[in-house]
mmCIF file of C-alpha atoms in Angstrom:
data_model
loop_
_atom_site.group_PDB
_atom_site.id
_atom_site.type_symbol
_atom_site.label_atom_id
_atom_site.label_comp_id
_atom_site.label_asym_id
_atom_site.label_seq_id
_atom_site.Cartn_x
_atom_site.Cartn_y
_atom_site.Cartn_z
ATOM 1 C CA LEU A 1301 16.828 -8.925 -0.114
ATOM 2 C CA ALA A 1302 14.749 -12.094 -0.727
ATOM 3 C CA ARG A 1303 11.545 -10.142 -0.540
ATOM 4 C CA VAL A 1304 12.688 -6.892 -2.290
ATOM 5 C CA TYR A 1305 12.064 -5.753 -5.759
ATOM 6 C CA SER A 1306 15.613 -4.851 -6.970
ATOM 7 C CA PHE A 1307 16.799 -3.814 -10.389
ATOM 8 C CA LEU A 1308 19.441 -1.718 -12.177
ATOM 9 C CA ASP A 1309 18.528 1.796 -12.869
ATOM 10 C CA TRP A 1310 19.897 2.624 -16.388
ATOM 11 C CA ASP A 1311 18.194 6.017 -16.564
ATOM 12 C CA GLY A 1312 21.051 8.353 -17.318
ATOM 13 C CA TRP A 1313 23.317 5.215 -17.523
ATOM 14 C CA SER A 1314 24.153 5.330 -13.815
ATOM 15 C CA GLY A 1315 23.798 1.620 -13.510
ATOM 16 C CA GLU A 1316 23.049 2.067 -9.766
ATOM 17 C CA ARG A 1317 21.054 -0.820 -8.183
ATOM 18 C CA VAL A 1318 17.753 0.444 -6.728
ATOM 19 C CA VAL A 1319 14.869 -1.120 -4.959
ATOM 20 C CA LEU A 1320 11.079 -0.452 -4.604
ATOM 21 C CA ARG A 1321 10.477 0.830 -1.078
ATOM 22 C CA PRO A 1322 10.319 -2.278 1.119
ATOM 23 C CA ASP A 1323 9.479 -0.566 4.334
ATOM 24 C CA SER A 1324 9.140 3.028 5.844
ATOM 25 C CA THR A 1325 11.852 3.170 8.470
ATOM 26 C CA ILE A 1326 14.713 4.119 6.048
ATOM 27 C CA PRO A 1327 12.785 6.684 4.055
ATOM 28 C CA VAL A 1328 11.498 8.442 7.238
ATOM 29 C CA SER A 1329 15.027 8.574 8.724
ATOM 30 C CA ARG A 1330 16.317 10.061 5.359
ATOM 31 C CA ALA A 1331 13.445 12.608 5.076
ATOM 32 C CA ALA A 1332 14.335 13.820 8.575
ATOM 33 C CA LEU A 1333 17.928 14.149 7.740
ATOM 34 C CA GLU A 1334 17.222 16.043 4.530
ATOM 35 C CA ALA A 1335 14.757 18.446 6.340
ATOM 36 C CA GLY A 1336 17.530 19.220 8.998
ATOM 37 C CA MET A 1337 15.325 17.876 11.847
ATOM 38 C CA THR A 1338 17.042 17.724 15.178
ATOM 39 C CA SER A 1339 16.761 14.830 17.588
ATOM 40 C CA PRO A 1340 14.651 13.731 19.512
ATOM 41 C CA ALA A 1341 11.919 13.837 16.940
ATOM 42 C CA ARG A 1342 8.663 11.859 16.792
ATOM 43 C CA LEU A 1343 7.405 11.263 13.164
ATOM 44 C CA PHE A 1344 4.279 9.631 11.920
ATOM 45 C CA TYR A 1345 3.772 8.108 8.462
ATOM 46 C CA VAL A 1346 1.137 6.505 6.222
ATOM 47 C CA GLN A 1347 2.484 5.084 2.982
ATOM 48 C CA ASN A 1348 2.754 2.117 0.748
ATOM 49 C CA VAL A 1349 5.563 -0.493 0.600
ATOM 50 C CA PHE A 1350 6.491 -3.099 -2.009
ATOM 51 C CA ARG A 1351 7.515 -6.726 -1.042
ATOM 52 C CA PHE A 1352 7.666 -9.778 -3.144
ATOM 53 C CA ALA A 1353 5.130 -12.479 -2.244
ATOM 54 C CA ALA A 1354 4.448 -15.909 -3.757
ATOM 55 C CA GLU A 1355 0.804 -15.039 -3.768
ATOM 56 C CA GLY A 1356 -1.457 -12.202 -2.819
ATOM 57 C CA ASP A 1357 -0.766 -8.517 -3.021
ATOM 58 C CA ARG A 1358 2.666 -7.168 -3.621
ATOM 59 C CA GLU A 1359 1.762 -3.566 -2.466
ATOM 60 C CA ASP A 1360 0.969 -3.171 1.104
ATOM 61 C CA TRP A 1361 -0.024 -0.013 3.189
ATOM 62 C CA GLN A 1362 1.537 0.797 6.459
ATOM 63 C CA CYS A 1363 1.071 3.380 9.195
ATOM 64 C CA GLY A 1364 3.573 3.831 11.958
ATOM 65 C CA LEU A 1365 5.869 6.016 13.946
ATOM 66 C CA GLU A 1366 9.580 6.625 14.172
ATOM 67 C CA PHE A 1367 11.108 8.057 17.402
ATOM 68 C CA LEU A 1368 14.525 9.284 16.283
ATOM 69 C CA GLY A 1369 16.928 9.786 19.056
ATOM 70 C CA ALA A 1370 14.722 7.834 21.407
ATOM 71 C CA PRO A 1371 16.204 7.223 24.880
ATOM 72 C CA PRO A 1372 16.929 3.488 25.138
ATOM 73 C CA ALA A 1373 14.393 2.487 27.795
ATOM 74 C CA LEU A 1374 11.791 5.276 27.681
ATOM 75 C CA GLY A 1375 11.722 5.260 23.884
ATOM 76 C CA ASP A 1376 11.043 1.627 23.501
ATOM 77 C CA LEU A 1377 8.308 1.840 26.238
ATOM 78 C CA GLU A 1378 6.611 4.888 24.588
ATOM 79 C CA VAL A 1379 6.654 3.292 21.130
ATOM 80 C CA ALA A 1380 5.128 0.102 22.361
ATOM 81 C CA ALA A 1381 2.528 1.829 24.508
ATOM 82 C CA VAL A 1382 1.443 4.165 21.614
ATOM 83 C CA ALA A 1383 1.007 1.149 19.312
ATOM 84 C CA CYS A 1384 -0.968 -0.819 21.995
ATOM 85 C CA GLU A 1385 -3.386 2.192 22.476
ATOM 86 C CA THR A 1386 -3.838 2.495 18.768
ATOM 87 C CA LEU A 1387 -4.988 -1.085 18.598
ATOM 88 C CA ASP A 1388 -7.154 -0.611 21.737
ATOM 89 C CA ALA A 1389 -8.969 2.276 19.938
ATOM 90 C CA LEU A 1390 -9.789 -0.199 17.110
ATOM 91 C CA GLY A 1391 -11.303 -2.798 19.532
ATOM 92 C CA ILE A 1392 -8.151 -4.999 19.354
ATOM 93 C CA THR A 1393 -6.439 -6.157 22.607
ATOM 94 C CA PRO A 1394 -2.870 -6.904 21.522
ATOM 95 C CA VAL A 1395 -0.460 -9.470 22.946
ATOM 96 C CA VAL A 1396 3.115 -7.941 22.973
ATOM 97 C CA ARG A 1397 5.762 -10.287 22.171
ATOM 98 C CA ILE A 1398 9.231 -9.107 23.043
ATOM 99 C CA GLY A 1399 12.784 -10.108 21.856
ATOM 100 C CA HIS A 1400 16.157 -8.575 21.496
ATOM 101 C CA ALA A 1401 18.372 -8.442 18.352
ATOM 102 C CA GLY A 1402 21.424 -8.250 20.415
ATOM 103 C CA ILE A 1403 20.902 -11.658 22.071
ATOM 104 C CA GLY A 1404 21.598 -13.712 19.024
ATOM 105 C CA ARG A 1405 24.601 -11.711 18.008
ATOM 106 C CA ALA A 1406 26.072 -12.046 21.397
ATOM 107 C CA ILE A 1407 25.683 -15.784 21.411
ATOM 108 C CA ALA A 1408 27.384 -15.826 17.942
ATOM 109 C CA GLN A 1409 30.219 -13.721 19.448
ATOM 110 C CA ALA A 1410 30.556 -16.220 22.252
ATOM 111 C CA ILE A 1411 30.739 -19.217 19.796
ATOM 112 C CA GLY A 1412 33.360 -17.408 17.591
ATOM 113 C CA GLY A 1413 34.592 -18.230 14.172
ATOM 114 C CA ASP A 1414 32.002 -17.997 11.329
ATOM 115 C CA ALA A 1415 29.074 -18.465 13.778
ATOM 116 C CA LEU A 1416 27.550 -15.092 12.978
ATOM 117 C CA SER A 1417 27.260 -15.922 9.226
ATOM 118 C CA ARG A 1418 25.771 -19.335 10.146
ATOM 119 C CA LEU A 1419 23.360 -17.880 12.545
ATOM 120 C CA GLU A 1420 22.175 -15.109 10.369
ATOM 121 C CA ASP A 1421 18.979 -15.777 8.595
ATOM 122 C CA ALA A 1422 16.743 -13.680 6.391
ATOM 123 C CA GLY A 1423 16.275 -10.567 8.571
ATOM 124 C CA GLY A 1424 17.578 -11.892 11.824
ATOM 125 C CA ILE A 1425 19.337 -14.612 13.835
ATOM 126 C CA ALA A 1426 18.224 -18.181 13.583
ATOM 127 C CA LEU A 1427 18.893 -20.203 16.688
ATOM 128 C CA SER A 1428 16.510 -22.984 15.998
ATOM 129 C CA ARG A 1429 18.742 -25.050 13.794
ATOM 130 C CA ALA A 1430 21.188 -27.167 15.736
ATOM 131 C CA GLU A 1431 23.794 -27.092 13.010
ATOM 132 C CA ASN A 1432 24.163 -23.357 13.533
ATOM 133 C CA THR A 1433 25.798 -23.885 16.926
ATOM 134 C CA ARG A 1434 28.534 -26.368 15.930
ATOM 135 C CA GLY A 1435 31.633 -25.709 17.838
ATOM 136 C CA ALA A 1436 29.846 -24.122 20.708
ATOM 137 C CA THR A 1437 30.638 -24.919 24.330
ATOM 138 C CA PRO A 1438 28.116 -27.190 26.300
ATOM 139 C CA GLN A 1439 27.005 -23.992 28.136
ATOM 140 C CA ILE A 1440 26.136 -22.202 24.873
ATOM 141 C CA ARG A 1441 24.366 -25.236 23.439
ATOM 142 C CA ALA A 1442 22.283 -25.401 26.723
ATOM 143 C CA LEU A 1443 21.459 -21.705 26.331
ATOM 144 C CA VAL A 1444 20.456 -22.098 22.851
ATOM 145 C CA GLU A 1445 18.357 -25.212 23.547
ATOM 146 C CA LEU A 1446 16.633 -23.178 26.303
ATOM 147 C CA ILE A 1447 15.886 -20.144 23.981
ATOM 148 C CA ALA A 1448 15.261 -21.736 20.522
ATOM 149 C CA GLY A 1449 11.634 -21.950 19.591
ATOM 150 C CA ARG A 1450 10.368 -21.247 23.190
ATOM 151 C CA GLU A 1451 8.555 -18.476 24.767
ATOM 152 C CA GLY A 1452 7.489 -17.470 28.359
ATOM 153 C CA ASP A 1453 6.782 -14.843 30.795
ATOM 154 C CA LEU A 1454 8.930 -12.747 33.127
ATOM 155 C CA GLY A 1455 9.821 -15.919 34.976
ATOM 156 C CA PHE A 1456 11.302 -17.418 31.824
ATOM 157 C CA LEU A 1457 13.718 -14.540 31.694
ATOM 158 C CA SER A 1458 14.965 -15.369 35.219
ATOM 159 C CA THR A 1459 15.649 -18.898 33.990
ATOM 160 C CA VAL A 1460 17.453 -17.780 30.896
ATOM 161 C CA ALA A 1461 19.519 -15.265 32.888
ATOM 162 C CA ALA A 1462 20.744 -18.037 35.241
ATOM 163 C CA VAL A 1463 22.254 -19.944 32.285
ATOM 164 C CA MET A 1464 23.308 -16.837 30.211
ATOM 165 C CA GLN A 1465 25.268 -15.333 33.015
ATOM 166 C CA SER A 1466 28.030 -18.114 32.623
ATOM 167 C CA ALA A 1467 27.483 -19.056 28.937
ATOM 168 C CA ALA A 1468 27.258 -15.707 27.253
ATOM 169 C CA PRO A 1469 27.643 -12.794 29.785
ATOM 170 C CA GLU A 1470 27.906 -10.337 26.706
ATOM 171 C CA ALA A 1471 24.164 -10.923 26.215
ATOM 172 C CA MET A 1472 23.175 -9.826 29.794
ATOM 173 C CA PRO A 1473 22.660 -6.177 29.090
ATOM 174 C CA ALA A 1474 20.262 -7.002 26.270
ATOM 175 C CA LEU A 1475 18.347 -9.337 28.524
ATOM 176 C CA ARG A 1476 18.086 -6.668 31.214
ATOM 177 C CA GLU A 1477 16.858 -4.288 28.629
ATOM 178 C CA ILE A 1478 13.926 -6.391 27.624
ATOM 179 C CA GLU A 1479 13.188 -7.408 31.241
ATOM 180 C CA SER A 1480 12.664 -3.590 32.102
ATOM 181 C CA LEU A 1481 10.486 -3.134 29.048
ATOM 182 C CA ALA A 1482 8.426 -6.305 29.620
ATOM 183 C CA ARG A 1483 7.891 -5.537 33.337
ATOM 184 C CA ALA A 1484 6.669 -1.989 32.536
ATOM 185 C CA LEU A 1485 4.186 -3.213 29.943
ATOM 186 C CA ALA A 1486 3.026 -6.097 32.241
ATOM 187 C CA GLU A 1487 2.442 -3.802 35.165
ATOM 188 C CA SER A 1488 0.372 -1.452 32.970
ATOM 189 C CA GLY A 1489 -1.997 -4.283 32.221
ATOM 190 C CA ARG A 1490 -0.520 -5.609 28.985
ATOM 191 C CA ARG A 1491 -0.156 -9.305 28.252
ATOM 192 C CA VAL A 1492 3.426 -9.824 27.486
ATOM 193 C CA ILE A 1493 5.263 -12.900 25.936
ATOM 194 C CA ILE A 1494 9.083 -13.132 25.892
ATOM 195 C CA ASP A 1495 10.373 -14.607 22.656
ATOM 196 C CA LEU A 1496 14.220 -14.467 22.385
ATOM 197 C CA ASP A 1497 14.254 -16.396 19.098
ATOM 198 C CA GLN A 1498 11.895 -13.967 17.443
ATOM 199 C CA ALA A 1499 12.097 -13.727 13.652
ATOM 200 C CA LEU A 1500 12.860 -10.212 12.424
ATOM 201 C CA ASP A 1501 11.560 -8.510 9.382
ATOM 202 C CA PHE A 1502 14.870 -6.546 8.873
ATOM 203 C CA ALA A 1503 18.512 -6.973 9.799
ATOM 204 C CA TYR A 1504 19.018 -3.347 10.917
ATOM 205 C CA TYR A 1505 17.511 -3.925 14.472
ATOM 206 C CA THR A 1506 19.969 -3.582 17.174
ATOM 207 C CA GLY A 1507 17.958 -3.621 20.392
ATOM 208 C CA ALA A 1508 14.551 -4.726 21.785
ATOM 209 C CA VAL A 1509 12.064 -5.864 19.098
ATOM 210 C CA ILE A 1510 8.297 -6.185 19.554
ATOM 211 C CA GLU A 1511 5.419 -7.911 17.800
ATOM 212 C CA LEU A 1512 1.791 -7.030 18.291
ATOM 213 C CA SER A 1513 -0.812 -9.859 17.800
ATOM 214 C CA SER A 1514 -4.140 -11.232 18.837
ATOM 215 C CA ASP A 1515 -6.057 -14.372 17.829
ATOM 216 C CA GLY A 1516 -3.291 -15.636 15.532
ATOM 217 C CA ALA A 1517 -3.040 -12.372 13.548
ATOM 218 C CA VAL A 1518 0.060 -10.111 13.527
ATOM 219 C CA TRP A 1519 -0.858 -6.489 13.431
ATOM 220 C CA GLY A 1520 2.502 -4.850 13.567
ATOM 221 C CA ARG A 1521 6.197 -5.042 14.268
ATOM 222 C CA GLY A 1522 9.049 -2.762 15.269
ATOM 223 C CA GLY A 1523 12.037 -2.182 17.565
ATOM 224 C CA ARG A 1524 15.254 -0.333 18.141
ATOM 225 C CA TYR A 1525 17.717 0.312 15.341
ATOM 226 C CA THR A 1526 20.575 2.583 14.285
ATOM 227 C CA PRO A 1527 19.473 4.878 11.418
ATOM 228 C CA GLY A 1528 22.964 5.113 9.981
ATOM 229 C CA GLY A 1529 24.549 7.837 7.848
ATOM 230 C CA GLU A 1530 26.259 11.071 8.843
ATOM 231 C CA GLY A 1531 24.062 13.536 10.605
ATOM 232 C CA THR A 1532 21.356 11.048 11.545
ATOM 233 C CA ALA A 1533 20.320 10.255 15.076
ATOM 234 C CA GLU A 1534 22.570 7.651 16.826
ATOM 235 C CA THR A 1535 19.660 5.512 17.761
ATOM 236 C CA ALA A 1536 15.955 5.373 17.142
ATOM 237 C CA CYS A 1537 12.927 3.207 17.740
ATOM 238 C CA GLY A 1538 9.911 2.614 15.450
ATOM 239 C CA LEU A 1539 6.921 0.408 14.751
ATOM 240 C CA GLY A 1540 4.770 -0.158 11.753
ATOM 241 C CA LEU A 1541 1.069 -1.442 11.686
ATOM 242 C CA GLU A 1542 -0.279 -3.272 8.661
ATOM 243 C CA ILE A 1543 -3.258 -1.216 7.460
ATOM 244 C CA GLY A 1544 -4.841 -3.862 5.232
ATOM 245 C CA PRO A 1545 -5.384 -6.499 7.764
ATOM 246 C CA LEU A 1546 -6.411 -3.933 10.375
ATOM 247 C CA ALA A 1547 -9.009 -2.353 8.010
ATOM 248 C CA ALA A 1548 -10.507 -5.791 7.208
ATOM 249 C CA SER A 1549 -10.711 -6.662 10.920
ATOM 250 C CA VAL A 1550 -12.473 -3.630 12.065
ATOM 251 C CA ALA A 1551 -14.768 -2.987 8.924
ATOM 252 C CA PRO A 1552 -17.634 -5.366 10.147
ATOM 253 C CA ALA A 1553 -17.816 -3.483 13.435
ATOM 254 C CA THR A 1554 -17.396 -0.027 11.918
ATOM 255 C CA ARG A 1555 -20.696 1.941 12.208
ATOM 256 C CA LYS A 1556 -21.488 3.946 9.050
ATOM 257 C CA ARG A 1557 -20.803 7.596 9.554
ATOM 258 C CA LEU A 1558 -23.941 9.572 9.594
ATOM 259 C CA THR A 1559 -24.313 13.098 8.225
ATOM 260 C CA VAL A 1560 -26.706 15.602 9.641
ATOM 261 C CA ASP A 1561 -28.918 17.312 7.088
ATOM 262 C CA VAL A 1562 -29.480 20.978 8.159
ATOM 263 C CA VAL A 1563 -32.618 22.150 6.530
ATOM 264 C CA PRO A 1564 -33.691 25.747 6.503
ATOM 265 C CA ALA A 1565 -37.417 26.439 6.503
ATOM 266 C CA GLY A 1566 -37.091 29.379 4.181
ATOM 267 C CA PRO A 1567 -34.586 32.001 2.801
ATOM 268 C CA ALA A 1568 -34.698 33.844 6.058
ATOM 269 C CA ASP A 1569 -33.366 30.929 7.880
ATOM 270 C CA LEU A 1570 -30.221 30.373 5.724
ATOM 271 C CA SER A 1571 -27.962 32.219 7.984
ATOM 272 C CA ARG A 1572 -28.970 30.394 11.222
ATOM 273 C CA ALA A 1573 -28.822 27.146 9.293
ATOM 274 C CA MET A 1574 -25.206 27.905 8.396
ATOM 275 C CA SER A 1575 -24.519 28.658 12.018
ATOM 276 C CA VAL A 1576 -25.890 25.312 12.885
ATOM 277 C CA ALA A 1577 -24.016 23.308 10.305
ATOM 278 C CA ARG A 1578 -20.740 25.227 11.407
ATOM 279 C CA ALA A 1579 -21.260 24.463 15.073
ATOM 280 C CA LEU A 1580 -21.927 20.730 14.347
ATOM 281 C CA GLN A 1581 -18.677 20.529 12.220
ATOM 282 C CA ARG A 1582 -16.622 22.143 14.875
ATOM 283 C CA SER A 1583 -17.792 19.503 17.358
ATOM 284 C CA GLY A 1584 -16.693 16.707 14.881
ATOM 285 C CA ILE A 1585 -20.129 15.986 13.485
ATOM 286 C CA ALA A 1586 -20.624 15.763 9.740
ATOM 287 C CA ALA A 1587 -23.200 18.210 8.602
ATOM 288 C CA SER A 1588 -24.471 19.817 5.317
ATOM 289 C CA LEU A 1589 -27.152 22.112 4.223
ATOM 290 C CA SER A 1590 -30.131 20.261 2.514
ATOM 291 C CA GLU A 1591 -33.433 21.068 1.047
ATOM 292 C CA GLN A 1592 -35.058 17.782 1.818
ATOM 293 C CA ARG A 1593 -36.877 17.399 5.153
ATOM 294 C CA ASP A 1594 -36.401 14.104 6.944
ATOM 295 C CA ALA A 1595 -34.577 12.474 4.106
ATOM 296 C CA THR A 1596 -31.861 11.000 6.431
ATOM 297 C CA PRO A 1597 -31.907 9.582 9.846
ATOM 298 C CA LEU A 1598 -30.430 12.821 11.312
ATOM 299 C CA THR A 1599 -31.926 16.103 10.384
ATOM 300 C CA VAL A 1600 -32.121 19.593 11.954
ATOM 301 C CA ARG A 1601 -35.015 21.747 10.755
ATOM 302 C CA VAL A 1602 -34.209 25.493 11.296
ATOM 303 C CA SER A 1603 -37.073 27.950 11.415
ATOM 304 C CA ALA A 1604 -37.617 31.321 13.146
ATOM 305 C CA GLY A 1605 -36.822 30.810 16.865
ATOM 306 C CA GLN A 1606 -36.941 26.958 16.743
ATOM 307 C CA LEU A 1607 -34.652 24.047 16.119
ATOM 308 C CA VAL A 1608 -36.156 20.549 15.567
ATOM 309 C CA ALA A 1609 -33.747 17.680 15.582
ATOM 310 C CA ARG A 1610 -34.896 14.374 14.040
ATOM 311 C CA THR A 1611 -32.929 11.313 15.197
ATOM 312 C CA PRO A 1612 -33.694 7.510 15.147
ATOM 313 C CA ASP A 1613 -34.926 7.949 18.759
ATOM 314 C CA GLY A 1614 -37.601 10.552 17.762
ATOM 315 C CA GLU A 1615 -37.959 14.464 17.263
ATOM 316 C CA HIS A 1616 -36.703 16.975 19.813
ATOM 317 C CA THR A 1617 -37.703 20.683 19.780
ATOM 318 C CA MET A 1618 -34.924 23.016 21.076
ATOM 319 C CA GLN A 1619 -34.215 26.640 21.437
ATOM 320 C CA ALA A 1620 -30.419 26.716 21.852
ATOM 321 C CA LEU A 1621 -27.738 25.531 19.492
ATOM 322 C CA ASP A 1622 -25.731 24.002 22.236
ATOM 323 C CA GLU A 1623 -28.579 21.644 23.115
ATOM 324 C CA VAL A 1624 -28.563 20.408 19.459
ATOM 325 C CA VAL A 1625 -24.841 19.784 19.466
ATOM 326 C CA GLY A 1626 -25.244 17.970 22.821
ATOM 327 C CA LEU A 1627 -27.908 15.722 21.327
ATOM 328 C CA LEU A 1628 -26.266 14.859 18.078
ATOM 329 C CA VAL A 1629 -22.726 14.378 19.278
ATOM 330 C CA GLN A 1630 -23.522 10.813 20.290
ATOM 331 C CA TYR A 1631 -24.167 10.052 16.532
ATOM 332 C CA LYS A 1632 -20.785 11.349 15.176
#
């Protein structure tokens, strides 16, 4: 709530407290419920969100996916893999940081008393402050000291498991979950970092959580959660990518899209020129009819029985439309 724009809605004198949309997970889950969608359901979104910031923009744009009714292991892996492949397509090789929302809660349960309220921080569980674990057994304090503010590889999980088994056995199922996820991603060629004290954006996460980053920049976050509400999926997994930083990162390397000018030599060539433009468009190549010859880097001149394609590499005289498409597809 510290980053949410919240106010009372007096329209109609309802007096209900409302907020500007701070993320997309809850709206997507609600939309699926209202549409009567059955689970499992894979949904994709692009929309704006509003979060308070001391400086900079308050409106951000996100794109992401929500896998409602996702099976616990396969769903987490699918969402993480799709997000990684999306970043791959943008020329970004992500590092996958993995944690689990249930580990901090299990440690709080093992401590007992008001430990959960002391450990809960904005959006997650804070293990890194020593005063939060007062009253804990020596085994719990040793476990927290091992986890707090530290990260590692799959070998790190083995070390944690050896201590956790006796200190907080309730957390072992969560540890096994992220071990399975981390191992699958690592074996697929991804660089994986285990961070069991990972700060969370929102408190509704219940299972594995992931963060995608590279070169000090965070590109997206997500994890497993319970949508909540009658009629919704019992469990789900989702991830959101930050469009603004991604767009700024890829912009310098983005080649300007070129449009092919299709130029008919005369009125008798209009029909064939239309066929050329349509064939190019169906192949994913931007094309439009034009009266100007050679006005752009890519031009196709259409005349009786002949097609002349002009590219930055020179002119090419062709007879068949397929030849033109095959030549110009490299410029789309």
